[in-house]
Amino acid sequence: MTTTQQSFALNSLTQDFLARDEHFLFINGGRVPASSGETLSTVAPSTGETLATFSSGNAADIDRAVTAARAAFQGEWSTWTPYQRQELLVKVARVLDERFEELAQIESLDMGAPISRVLSSKPALMRMLSFFAAQALNISGETLQNGIPGQVTTMTLKAPVGVIGGIIPWNGPLNSQFWIIGAVLASGCTTVLKPAQYASLSVLRVAEILHEAGVPAGVVNVVTGRGSEAGTALAAHTDVDRVAFTGSTETGQRIIEASTSNIKKLQLELGGKSADIICADADLDKAVPAAAMGVFANSGQICYAGTRVLVQRSIVDEFTEKLLAYVDTLRVGHSLDPDSALGPVISESQLDTVLSYVDVGLAEGADLLYGGQRLADQAGGYFMQPTVFGGVTNTMRIAREEIFGPVLSILPFDDIDEAIAIANDSDFGLGGAVWSENISTALKVVQGVHTGTMWVNCYGYVDPMVGFSGTKLSGYGAKGTSAHMDTYLYTKSVYIQL
Ligand code: NAD
């Protein structure tokens, strides 16, 4: 197969964007270099070739961006009515709809997600923007009774909190940034976004497009750079009111520490090790492909990946045979190839990490049933075979630690109580699923498993109207539903003496 991105037709807007010598920070409605002049480069994981150079922001740049965001929050943007903010979100959706191919190509090249996967995420993005457009018209306090003598009228008001620090991971920034941007535009807040070093480009491009679509200067700012510089400065900045963070649990713990500088409220979406429970009465024709893609989609780089596949012992052999046959049909290739089911993993170091877990699994006595190797025939790219371990027990590291790569573990169980106990024997509590034709069994699992999201006879649906969030080391703070806006609004109690 061909491995250079030039082999795939790129939208002319994508080409123009990628041809830039340096991708600058986006502050106060304009592109500006980092104050230090330092740059970083990003690599296309499908080829290992340098894709682009971007500015490496530091604490001074974060400070510039926060100042711009604060000024915008206090400026004309604060006079926009809910209807104006809703109309802006509708317009943003229309413009993104038109520009989606370009954005999808940038995302696919920069982070290695298969282009088919990114393109098919467009309806979900459109739904998310519709959701936040509706939220703009749905901000309300309450009138409340009181026990105060005399004629005192009491109520609560909801008001935007101010500047939101948005810290984003690399495994799908094109869509994940809108959990923050959508809420910022709906609420009247402003934001400074810090994308991940490995995948910043779609976030920079979106900021420019938003500005062209009418988002006022300073409302959405982007400072690219290292987590250890720009990220820490944003998390600790005392003029940032709240932080919405998606990323690893370890970084989330650092952000909690940094938040003490001015007692920031946080929304934390962290790691996972979700259990996908396949009962003996499951419809395997549906459960097998869903369990496979519940891990192998995005090469396992999804927080809610169902990496612990718990299978009832009586059907382990049948399930495994069908799973391996399905995995064998999955094509691994260049992310821009429309036929690729799996792209590369994000970087050489992430590939090394994932491969080291294969050694860990073997050393712990798990059976390597499929894959486990780097794909050497695709020179330069960070490609790995989809990998399946059988005979895994929940004490093994491959069942306990988030690998964030294409590694699926099969763990047998005897009865539902044991499956629930195994599912709960984890530091994480993000997602999970149960496959059963018996609704009583399914509901027992849904009620028994301690996670923020459960799927029944399906895997991976996320709709902002329904929500998606974590428990335990997977984080806190609602993502989706009207509770999402709690991070972006504060409540003011008002007493009026008549
Ligand atoms: P990461 O924690 O390494 O980085 C996330 C972001 O934090 C990046 O922008 C990074 O530059 C920044 N950062 C790093 N150190 C920082 C610090 N000390 N202070 C402030 N910011 C810092 O995560 P990643 O490797 O980019 O992404 C993968 C992780 O994200 C996985 O653990 C995955 O489960 C998680 N994730 C969770 C969800 C969810 O919704 N729960 C969604 C996607 C990804």
mmCIF file of C-alpha atoms in Angstrom, residues 38 44 53 72 88 151 163 184 208 218 273 279 294 320 330 343 362 389 414 464 487 490:
data_model
loop_
_atom_site.group_PDB
_atom_site.id
_atom_site.type_symbol
_atom_site.label_atom_id
_atom_site.label_comp_id
_atom_site.label_asym_id
_atom_site.label_seq_id
_atom_site.Cartn_x
_atom_site.Cartn_y
_atom_site.Cartn_z
ATOM 1 C CA GLU A 38 9.396 28.458 19.819
ATOM 2 C CA ALA A 44 1.182 12.260 10.463
ATOM 3 C CA THR A 53 4.880 23.129 12.492
ATOM 4 C CA ALA A 72 -14.320 39.601 25.632
ATOM 5 C CA LEU A 88 -24.746 32.090 16.359
ATOM 6 C CA GLN A 151 -42.619 41.105 51.941
ATOM 7 C CA VAL A 163 -13.337 32.346 31.418
ATOM 8 C CA VAL A 184 -19.286 28.512 26.044
ATOM 9 C CA GLU A 208 -10.469 30.470 12.589
ATOM 10 C CA GLY A 218 -11.566 36.775 22.288
ATOM 11 C CA LYS A 273 -11.292 0.302 31.478
ATOM 12 C CA CYS A 279 -24.198 -13.232 28.363
ATOM 13 C CA GLY A 294 -15.928 -1.239 20.936
ATOM 14 C CA THR A 320 -13.872 -16.289 20.503
ATOM 15 C CA LEU A 330 -10.475 -5.570 9.667
ATOM 16 C CA GLY A 343 -5.601 3.631 11.316
ATOM 17 C CA LEU A 362 2.244 -12.752 27.782
ATOM 18 C CA PHE A 389 -5.883 -11.918 24.469
ATOM 19 C CA ASP A 414 -19.782 -18.104 35.265
ATOM 20 C CA PRO A 464 -25.705 15.155 24.605
ATOM 21 C CA THR A 487 -19.738 24.120 34.765
ATOM 22 C CA TYR A 490 -23.202 29.962 38.577
#
